[in-house]
XYZ file of C-alpha atoms in Angstrom:
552
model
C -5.439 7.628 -40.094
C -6.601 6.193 -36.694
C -8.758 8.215 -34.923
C -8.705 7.868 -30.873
C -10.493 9.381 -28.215
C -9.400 9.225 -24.814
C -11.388 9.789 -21.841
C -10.042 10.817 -18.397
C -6.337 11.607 -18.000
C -3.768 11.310 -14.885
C -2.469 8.867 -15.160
C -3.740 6.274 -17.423
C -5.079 8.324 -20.013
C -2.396 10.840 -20.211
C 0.043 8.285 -20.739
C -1.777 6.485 -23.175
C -1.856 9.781 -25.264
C 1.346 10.558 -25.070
C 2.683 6.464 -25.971
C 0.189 6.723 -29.024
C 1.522 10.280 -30.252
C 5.111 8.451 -29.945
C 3.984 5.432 -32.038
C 1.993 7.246 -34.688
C 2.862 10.480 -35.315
C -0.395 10.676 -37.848
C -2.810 9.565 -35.822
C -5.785 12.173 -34.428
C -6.122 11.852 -30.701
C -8.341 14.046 -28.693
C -8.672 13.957 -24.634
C -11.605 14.392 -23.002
C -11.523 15.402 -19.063
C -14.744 16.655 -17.166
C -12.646 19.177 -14.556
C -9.745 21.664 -15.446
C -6.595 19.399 -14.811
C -5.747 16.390 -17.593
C -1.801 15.856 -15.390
C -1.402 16.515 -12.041
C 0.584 14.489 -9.212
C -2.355 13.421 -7.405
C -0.073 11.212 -4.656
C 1.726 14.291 -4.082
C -2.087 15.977 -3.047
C -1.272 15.828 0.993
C 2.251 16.733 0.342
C 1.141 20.107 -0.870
C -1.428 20.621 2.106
C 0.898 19.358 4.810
C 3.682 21.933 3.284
C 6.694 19.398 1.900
C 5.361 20.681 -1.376
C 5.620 24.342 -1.389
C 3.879 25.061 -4.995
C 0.812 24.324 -6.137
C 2.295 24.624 -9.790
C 4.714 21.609 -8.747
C 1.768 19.362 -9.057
C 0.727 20.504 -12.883
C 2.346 18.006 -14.502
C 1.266 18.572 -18.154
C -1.483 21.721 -19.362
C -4.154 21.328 -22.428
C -1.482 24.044 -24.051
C 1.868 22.141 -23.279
C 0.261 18.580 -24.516
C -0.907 20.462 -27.315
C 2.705 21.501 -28.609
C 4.597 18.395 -27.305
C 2.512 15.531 -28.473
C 0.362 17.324 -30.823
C -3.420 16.112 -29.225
C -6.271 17.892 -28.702
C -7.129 18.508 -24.616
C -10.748 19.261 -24.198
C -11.002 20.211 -20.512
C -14.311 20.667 -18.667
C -15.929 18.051 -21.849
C -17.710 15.225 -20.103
C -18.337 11.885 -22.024
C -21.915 10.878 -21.352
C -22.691 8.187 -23.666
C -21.004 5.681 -25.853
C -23.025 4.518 -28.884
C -20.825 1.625 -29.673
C -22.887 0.219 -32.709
C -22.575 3.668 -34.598
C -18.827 3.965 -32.794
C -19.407 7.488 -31.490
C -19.363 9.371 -27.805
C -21.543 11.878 -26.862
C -19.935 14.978 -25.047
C -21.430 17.521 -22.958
C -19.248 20.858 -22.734
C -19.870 22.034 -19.114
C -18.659 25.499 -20.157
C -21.360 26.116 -22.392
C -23.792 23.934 -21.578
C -24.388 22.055 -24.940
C -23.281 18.252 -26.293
C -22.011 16.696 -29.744
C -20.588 13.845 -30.896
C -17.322 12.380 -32.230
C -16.278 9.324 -33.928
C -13.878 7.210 -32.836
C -12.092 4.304 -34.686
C -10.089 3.395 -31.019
C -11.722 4.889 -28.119
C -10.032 4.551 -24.397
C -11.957 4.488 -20.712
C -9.431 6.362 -17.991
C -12.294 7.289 -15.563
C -10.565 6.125 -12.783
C -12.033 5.950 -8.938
C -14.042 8.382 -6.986
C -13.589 8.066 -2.948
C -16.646 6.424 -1.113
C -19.006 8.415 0.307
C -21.053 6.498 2.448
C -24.676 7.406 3.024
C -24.590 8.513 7.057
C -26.816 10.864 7.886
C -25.156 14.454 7.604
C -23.183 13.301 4.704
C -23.514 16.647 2.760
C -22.709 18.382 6.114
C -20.666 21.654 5.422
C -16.669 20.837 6.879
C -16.791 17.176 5.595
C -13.916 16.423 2.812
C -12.703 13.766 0.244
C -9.381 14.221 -2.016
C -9.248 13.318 -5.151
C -7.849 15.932 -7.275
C -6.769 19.387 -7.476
C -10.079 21.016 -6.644
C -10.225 19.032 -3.894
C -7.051 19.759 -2.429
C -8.264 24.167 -3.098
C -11.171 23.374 -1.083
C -9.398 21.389 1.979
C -6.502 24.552 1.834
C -9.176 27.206 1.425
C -11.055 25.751 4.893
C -7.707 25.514 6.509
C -6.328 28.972 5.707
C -10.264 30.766 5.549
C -11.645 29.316 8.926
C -8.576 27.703 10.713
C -9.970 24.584 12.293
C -8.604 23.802 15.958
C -9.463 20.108 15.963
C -8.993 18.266 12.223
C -10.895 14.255 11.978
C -9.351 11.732 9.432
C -11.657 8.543 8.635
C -9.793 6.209 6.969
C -6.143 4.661 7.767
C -5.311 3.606 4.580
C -2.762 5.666 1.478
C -4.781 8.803 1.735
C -5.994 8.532 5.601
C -2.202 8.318 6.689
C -1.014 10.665 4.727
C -3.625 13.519 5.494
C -3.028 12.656 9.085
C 0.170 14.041 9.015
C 0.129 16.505 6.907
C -2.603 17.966 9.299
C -0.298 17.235 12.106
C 2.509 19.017 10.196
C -0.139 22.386 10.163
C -0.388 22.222 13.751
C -3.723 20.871 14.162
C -4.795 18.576 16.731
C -6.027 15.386 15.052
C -8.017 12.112 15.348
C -7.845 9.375 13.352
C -10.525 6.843 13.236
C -9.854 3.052 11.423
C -12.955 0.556 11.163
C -10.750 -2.334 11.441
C -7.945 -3.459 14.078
C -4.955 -1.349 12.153
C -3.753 0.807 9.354
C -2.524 0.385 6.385
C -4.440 -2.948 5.257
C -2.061 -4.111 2.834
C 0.418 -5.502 5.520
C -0.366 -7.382 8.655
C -1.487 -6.225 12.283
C 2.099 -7.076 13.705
C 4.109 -5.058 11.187
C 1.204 -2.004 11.380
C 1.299 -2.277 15.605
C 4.724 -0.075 14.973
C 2.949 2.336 13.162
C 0.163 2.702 15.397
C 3.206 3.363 17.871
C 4.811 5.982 16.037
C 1.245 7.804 15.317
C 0.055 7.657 19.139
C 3.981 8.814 19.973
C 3.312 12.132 17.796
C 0.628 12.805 19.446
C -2.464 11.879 17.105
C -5.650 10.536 18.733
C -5.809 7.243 16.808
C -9.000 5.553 17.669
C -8.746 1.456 16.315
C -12.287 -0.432 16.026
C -14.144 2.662 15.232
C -16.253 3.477 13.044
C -18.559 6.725 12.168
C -22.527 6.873 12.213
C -23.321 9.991 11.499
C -22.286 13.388 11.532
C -24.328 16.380 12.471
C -23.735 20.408 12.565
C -23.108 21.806 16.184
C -25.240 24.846 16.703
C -23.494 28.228 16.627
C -21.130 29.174 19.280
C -20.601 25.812 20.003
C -16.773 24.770 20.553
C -16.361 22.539 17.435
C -18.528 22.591 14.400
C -18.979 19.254 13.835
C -20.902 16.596 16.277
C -19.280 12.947 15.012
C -21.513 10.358 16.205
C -19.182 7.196 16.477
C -19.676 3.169 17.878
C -21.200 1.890 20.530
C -22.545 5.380 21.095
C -19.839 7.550 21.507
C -19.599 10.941 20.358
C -16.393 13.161 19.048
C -16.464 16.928 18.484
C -14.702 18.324 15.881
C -14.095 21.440 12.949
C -13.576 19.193 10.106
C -13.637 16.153 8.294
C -11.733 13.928 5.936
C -12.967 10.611 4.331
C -10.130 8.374 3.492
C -12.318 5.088 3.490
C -11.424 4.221 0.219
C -12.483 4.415 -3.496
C -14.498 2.839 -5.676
C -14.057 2.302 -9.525
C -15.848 4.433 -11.425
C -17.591 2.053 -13.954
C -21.320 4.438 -15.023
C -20.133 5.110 -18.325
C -19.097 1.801 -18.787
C -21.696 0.103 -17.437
C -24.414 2.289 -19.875
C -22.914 1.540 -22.922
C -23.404 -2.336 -21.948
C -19.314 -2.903 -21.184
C -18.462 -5.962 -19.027
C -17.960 -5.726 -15.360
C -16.140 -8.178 -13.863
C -16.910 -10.161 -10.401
C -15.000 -7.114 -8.204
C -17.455 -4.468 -9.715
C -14.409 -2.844 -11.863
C -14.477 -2.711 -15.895
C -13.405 -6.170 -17.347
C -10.277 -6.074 -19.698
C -8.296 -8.783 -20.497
C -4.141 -8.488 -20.791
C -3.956 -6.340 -23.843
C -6.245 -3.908 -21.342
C -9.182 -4.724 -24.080
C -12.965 -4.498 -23.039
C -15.453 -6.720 -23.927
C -16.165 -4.425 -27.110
C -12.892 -5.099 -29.237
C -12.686 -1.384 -29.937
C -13.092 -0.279 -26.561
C -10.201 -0.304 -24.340
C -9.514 0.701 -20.334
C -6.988 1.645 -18.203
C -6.148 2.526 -14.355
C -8.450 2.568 -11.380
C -11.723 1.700 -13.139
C -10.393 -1.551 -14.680
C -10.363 -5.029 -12.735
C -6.467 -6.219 -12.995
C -4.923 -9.743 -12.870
C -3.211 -10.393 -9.312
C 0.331 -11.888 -10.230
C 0.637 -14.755 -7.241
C -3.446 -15.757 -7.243
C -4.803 -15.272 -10.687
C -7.996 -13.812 -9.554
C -9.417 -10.255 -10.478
C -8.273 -7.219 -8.137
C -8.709 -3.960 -7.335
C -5.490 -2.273 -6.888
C -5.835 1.197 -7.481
C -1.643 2.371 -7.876
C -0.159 4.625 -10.144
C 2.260 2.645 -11.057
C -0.077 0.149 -12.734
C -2.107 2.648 -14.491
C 0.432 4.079 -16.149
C 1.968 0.827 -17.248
C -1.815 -0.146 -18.371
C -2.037 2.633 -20.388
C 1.155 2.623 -22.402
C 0.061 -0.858 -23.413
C -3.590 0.024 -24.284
C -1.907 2.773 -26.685
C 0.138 0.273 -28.291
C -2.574 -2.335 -28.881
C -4.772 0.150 -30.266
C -1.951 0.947 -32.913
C -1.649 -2.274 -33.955
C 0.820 -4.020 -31.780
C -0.054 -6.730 -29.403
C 1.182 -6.106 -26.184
C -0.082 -7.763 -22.680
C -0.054 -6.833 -19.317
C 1.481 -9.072 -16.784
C -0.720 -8.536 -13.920
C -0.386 -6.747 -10.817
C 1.721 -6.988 -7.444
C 0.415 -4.537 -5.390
C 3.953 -2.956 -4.753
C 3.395 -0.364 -2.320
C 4.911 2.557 0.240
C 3.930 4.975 2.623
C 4.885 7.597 4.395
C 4.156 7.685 8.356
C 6.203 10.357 10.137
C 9.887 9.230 10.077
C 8.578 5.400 9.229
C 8.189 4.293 6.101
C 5.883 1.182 5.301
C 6.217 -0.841 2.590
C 4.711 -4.406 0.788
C 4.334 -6.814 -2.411
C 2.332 -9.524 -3.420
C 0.031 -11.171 -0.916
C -0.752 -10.797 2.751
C -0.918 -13.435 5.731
C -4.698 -12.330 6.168
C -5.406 -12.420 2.255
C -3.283 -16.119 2.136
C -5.620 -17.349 4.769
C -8.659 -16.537 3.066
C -7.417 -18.358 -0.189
C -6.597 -21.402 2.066
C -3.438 -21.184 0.504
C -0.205 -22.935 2.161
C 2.233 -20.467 3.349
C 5.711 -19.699 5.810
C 6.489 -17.019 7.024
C 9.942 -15.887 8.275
C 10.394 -12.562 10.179
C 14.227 -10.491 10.440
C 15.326 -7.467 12.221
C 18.692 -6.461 10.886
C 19.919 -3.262 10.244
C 19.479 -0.741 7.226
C 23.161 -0.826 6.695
C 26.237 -1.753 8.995
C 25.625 -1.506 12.464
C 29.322 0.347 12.896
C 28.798 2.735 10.579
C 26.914 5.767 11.791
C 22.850 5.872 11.502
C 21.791 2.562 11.227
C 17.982 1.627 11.822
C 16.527 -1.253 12.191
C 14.468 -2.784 9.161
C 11.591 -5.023 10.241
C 10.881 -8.320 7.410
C 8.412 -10.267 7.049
C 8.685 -12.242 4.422
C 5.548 -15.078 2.843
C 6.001 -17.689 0.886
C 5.430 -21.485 -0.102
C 6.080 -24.665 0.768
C 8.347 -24.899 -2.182
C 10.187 -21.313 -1.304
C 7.980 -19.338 -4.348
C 7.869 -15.569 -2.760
C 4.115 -14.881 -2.193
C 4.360 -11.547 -0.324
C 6.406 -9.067 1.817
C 6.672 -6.150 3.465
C 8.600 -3.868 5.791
C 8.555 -0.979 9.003
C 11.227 1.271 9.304
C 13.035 4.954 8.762
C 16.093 3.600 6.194
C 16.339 1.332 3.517
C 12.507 0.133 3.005
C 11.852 0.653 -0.436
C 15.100 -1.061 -1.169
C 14.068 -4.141 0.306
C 10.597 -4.457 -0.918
C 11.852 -3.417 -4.382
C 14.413 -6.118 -4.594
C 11.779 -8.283 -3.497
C 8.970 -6.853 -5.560
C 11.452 -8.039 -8.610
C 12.315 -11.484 -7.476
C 9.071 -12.232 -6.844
C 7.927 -10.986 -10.961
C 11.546 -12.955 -11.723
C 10.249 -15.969 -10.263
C 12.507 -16.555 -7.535
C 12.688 -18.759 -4.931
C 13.640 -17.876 -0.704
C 16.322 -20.172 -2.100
C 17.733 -17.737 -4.799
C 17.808 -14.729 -2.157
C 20.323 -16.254 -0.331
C 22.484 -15.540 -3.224
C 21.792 -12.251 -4.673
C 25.036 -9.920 -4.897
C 23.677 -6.805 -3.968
C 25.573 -2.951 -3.208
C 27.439 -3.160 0.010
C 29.246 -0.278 1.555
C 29.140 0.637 5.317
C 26.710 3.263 4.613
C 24.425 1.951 2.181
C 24.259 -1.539 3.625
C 25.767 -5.028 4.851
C 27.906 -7.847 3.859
C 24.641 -9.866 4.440
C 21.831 -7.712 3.580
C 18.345 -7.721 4.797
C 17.463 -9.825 1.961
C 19.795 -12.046 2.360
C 19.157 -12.639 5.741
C 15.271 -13.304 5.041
C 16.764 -16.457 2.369
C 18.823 -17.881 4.959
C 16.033 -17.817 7.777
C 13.652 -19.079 5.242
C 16.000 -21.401 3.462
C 17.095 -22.636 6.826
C 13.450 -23.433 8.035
C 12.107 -25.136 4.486
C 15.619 -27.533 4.801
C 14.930 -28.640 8.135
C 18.084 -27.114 9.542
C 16.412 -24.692 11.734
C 12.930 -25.105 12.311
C 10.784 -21.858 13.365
C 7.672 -20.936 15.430
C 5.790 -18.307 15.671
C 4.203 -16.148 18.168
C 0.827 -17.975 17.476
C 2.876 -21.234 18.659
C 3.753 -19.460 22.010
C 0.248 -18.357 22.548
C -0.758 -21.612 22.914
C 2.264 -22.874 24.465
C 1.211 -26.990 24.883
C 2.438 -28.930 27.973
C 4.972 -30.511 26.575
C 7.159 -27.526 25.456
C 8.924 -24.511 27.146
C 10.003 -21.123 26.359
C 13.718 -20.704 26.663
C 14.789 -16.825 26.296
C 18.896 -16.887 25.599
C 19.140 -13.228 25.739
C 21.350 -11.620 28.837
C 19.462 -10.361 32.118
C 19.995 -7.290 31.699
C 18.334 -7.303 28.675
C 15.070 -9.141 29.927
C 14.658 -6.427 32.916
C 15.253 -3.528 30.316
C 12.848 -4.824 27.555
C 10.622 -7.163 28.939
C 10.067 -11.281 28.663
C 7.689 -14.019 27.120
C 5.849 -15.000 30.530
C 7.413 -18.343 32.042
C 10.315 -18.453 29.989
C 13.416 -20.191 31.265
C 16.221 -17.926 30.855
C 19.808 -19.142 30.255
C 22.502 -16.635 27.935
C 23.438 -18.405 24.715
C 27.235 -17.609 25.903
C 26.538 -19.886 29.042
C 23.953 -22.786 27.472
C 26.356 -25.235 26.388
C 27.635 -25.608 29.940
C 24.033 -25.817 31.554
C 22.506 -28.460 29.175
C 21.732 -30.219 32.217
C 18.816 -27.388 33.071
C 17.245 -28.066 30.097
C 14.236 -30.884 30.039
C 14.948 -33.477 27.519
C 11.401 -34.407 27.576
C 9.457 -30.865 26.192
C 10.304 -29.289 23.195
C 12.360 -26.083 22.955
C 11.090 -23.082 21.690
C 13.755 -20.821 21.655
C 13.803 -17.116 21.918
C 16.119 -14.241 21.623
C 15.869 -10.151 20.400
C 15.395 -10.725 16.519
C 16.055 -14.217 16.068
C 20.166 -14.545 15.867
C 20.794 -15.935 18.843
C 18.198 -18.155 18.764
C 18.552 -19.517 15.336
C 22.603 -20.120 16.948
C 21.091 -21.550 20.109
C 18.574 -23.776 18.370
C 21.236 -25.330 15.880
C 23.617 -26.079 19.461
C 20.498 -27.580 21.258
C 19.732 -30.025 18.250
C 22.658 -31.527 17.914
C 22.438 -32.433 21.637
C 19.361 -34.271 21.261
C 16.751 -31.391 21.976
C 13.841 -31.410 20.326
C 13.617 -27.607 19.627
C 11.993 -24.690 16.996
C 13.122 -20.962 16.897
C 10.995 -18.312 17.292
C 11.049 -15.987 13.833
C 11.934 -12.637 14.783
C 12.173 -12.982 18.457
C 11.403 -11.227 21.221
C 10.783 -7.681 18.619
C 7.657 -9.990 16.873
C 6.857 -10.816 20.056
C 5.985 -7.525 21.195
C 4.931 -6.030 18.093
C 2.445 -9.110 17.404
C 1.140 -8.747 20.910
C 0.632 -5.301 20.953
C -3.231 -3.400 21.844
């Protein structure tokens, strides 16, 4: 009879309990978690403090007592591991309840430690009113300071999963709330262009989002003064407010690991390799602690996702059984939440692809979430990466309808080993309400497909930027439209319905760069103007990129 001890749960662990129970209904499995909770929805955390989640209970996914009679293992709640002694194949435990430690064998043991948020080391740190959320007890202590001293003014640090999401769930409690973001946008896994509309939609509800700013210290205001908290920010300016959340980020959470001599690998996460094996073959790891495989580069990640661990730990549980089962690395597949937006990606990044040095396209689309007749349509904003050869590298996508669709279907072509080529093809669901004839997808193959054949060669707003001599900006949208939403500076400006009868404004000598709204038009315009000799390249997206990519 295999004997395995688990330690951590969530995720990761609890799954891998539950897949081993399935597989081996003799084997003795016993979970180990330091707090009270072994299954709880930790994404749905915010939900519950911003209100969408009215119980608390909702989030208890599994109790010691209901794992107990379902899958027949042992939950030991508040028992920390402390030490592995891997030679003699035994943990040492500490029960926080009473105080004392002991040992178990193990014949399989698994590491689900997952990550702990950052806290850096500013001064005030440890300053009453300052918050991280993690777990259950976390989100009791944020609700108790809420409901216990109602704050008037709330500060987020952090613009990333957690950052966004406690933003508006404060927002949603009434509060009056600041957001502060080291770097030049939210949400780092897509690019600045596609987060400029989410910095729009934050600023239009009415949150104080501060870009390029970071936090130095944080210091108690005397009594009686009008906020508690004194925020000491960059270049030496200051912030006042009640409380304060740190959403930097997290960190895997490798100390037990690390002690017992366990390989780290080069991003500071435990090393596994695809059957989710450490470098001790009876020692295995799962979810945010581990260092995963990402699927375009082949290079160790952090990518701390549910998904994943779950995945991870199914396939540890097998491997320790016997089988031999392998995990096929990591996309990054992703979605948030903003307000009414939601914002979604896969695979690699522009910023991330220029680090590599790695050759990429890029193609953005605008088209509607399902067919602009039918009632309710929003736009979806595309942008879709890939290579020279049309392999998919990345995506992602801004809007209210339809976004986790796109990125999904793209998420599995991508794993499938599609090409830009093979999107242009997909048969995917259309009705009026649920989508188009050509969807969104399809759209991104032809503009890519298009652009890679030669047919329609694209630009970007980089191009115009740095507009050369020899080419001009020609904008075929309608006047009305350039007075109502704005131009590219020194663009010529002649309607697509009236270009083929004006040719003759056109310089033969400078090369076209052609712009419309989204890109139609000028994709139409730009296949008209080569076949009369003009030397000419569309701009992807249009005039929409244009602003969004140009935007403070």
């Amino acid at each position: 009879m295999t004997r395995i001890l688990i330690v951590g749960g969530v995720a990761g662990g609890a799954s891998a309990a539950a897949r081993a129970r399935r597989m081996d209904e003799h084997a003795e499995i016993i979970l180990f978690e330091r707090g009270e909770f072994i299954s709880f929805a930790n994404c749905g955390l915010p939900y519950h403090i911003g209100g969408d989640i009215p119980s608390r209970d909702a989030l208890l996914l599994q109790t010691p007592l209901s794992f107990k009679r379902r899958f027949n293992v042992e939950v030991r709640v508040f028992n920390e591991v402390v030490a592995i002694d891997r030679a003699a194949r035994t943990v040492r435990v500490r029960d926080l309840a009473r105080g004392e430690e002991y040992e178990e064998r193990y014949d399989k043991l698994l590491l689900s430690p997952g990550a702990a948020p950052i806290r850096p080391p500013l001064p005030g740190i440890d300053t009453a009113g300052v918050y991280t959320l993690r777990n259950i007890p976390d989100m009791d202590r944020i609700l108790a300071a809420l409901t216990h001293e109602p704050p008037r003014h709330v500060t987020v640090v952090g613009g990333g999963f957690i950052g966004l999401e406690m933003m508006e769930a404060l927002h949603q409690r009434g509060l009056s709330v600041t957001q502060l973001e080291l770097s030049d946008q939210v949400m780092a896994p897509v690019d600045r262009e596609m987060a400029a509309m989410l910095h729009e939609r934050i600023r239009e509800a009415g949150i104080d989002l501060r870009l390029r700013t970071g936090l130095n210290a944080i210091e108690a205001q005397p009594e009686g003064a009008a906020h508690r908290l004194l925020l000491q920010l960059g270049e030496g300016a200051t912030l006042e407010t009640d409380l304060l959340i740190l959403a930097i980020g997290v960190k895997p959470e490798t100390l037990l690991a690390a002690q017992a001599g366990l390989e780290l690998g080069p991003r500071g996460g435990i090393k596994v390799d695809a059957a989710m094996r450490t470098s001790d073959p009876d020692i295995f790891a799962v979810g945010d602690a581990v260092e995963e495989v990402d699927f375009v580069t082949g290079d160790a990640a952090l990518i701390p996702l549910a998904g994943p661990a779950n995945r991870q730990g199914r396939i540890a549980a097998d491997n320790m059984l016997g089988r031999a089962e392998s995990y096929k690395k990591t996309q990054g597949t992703a979605i948030c939440k903003v307000f009414d937006l939601a914002v979604a990606s896969t695979g690699l990044n522009e910023k991330r692809l220029k680090q590599l040095g790695m050759a990429y396209e890029k193609v953005y689309v605008h088209p509607g979430s399902h067919a602009g007749y039918y009632p309710g349509a929003h736009p979806v904003s595309l942008k879709l990466l890939f290579a020279p050869d049309g392999r998919i590298l990345g995506a992602q996508a801004v809007g209210k309808d339809g976004i986790d669709k796109r990125i999904d279907v793209l998420a599995v072509a991508q794993r499938a080993g599609m090409t830009v080529f093979d999107l242009q093809d997909l048969e995917l669901t259309y009705a009026p309400p649920f989508g188009s004839a050509k969807d969104v997808i399809n759209m991104a193959g032809f503009v890519a497909s298009n652009h890679l054949k030669g047919d329609s060669p694209i630009c970007h707003v980089s191009d115009v930027l740095a507009l050369r001599p020899d080419q001009r900006v020609l904008d075929v949208r309608n006047p009305a439209e350039l007075e109502r939403l704005g131009a590219i500076p020194g663009a010529i400006n002649i309607p697509l319905d009236e270009l083929r009868g004006r040719l003759d404004e056109l310089p033969k000598d400078k090369e076209l760069i052609v712009s419309c709204q989204v890109g139609l038009r000028g994709h139409v315009a730009s296949r008209m103007l080569q076949q009369h000799g003009f030397r000419v390249k569309n701009l992807s997206g249009g005039f929409k990129t244009w602003l969004m990519a140009t935007a403070e």
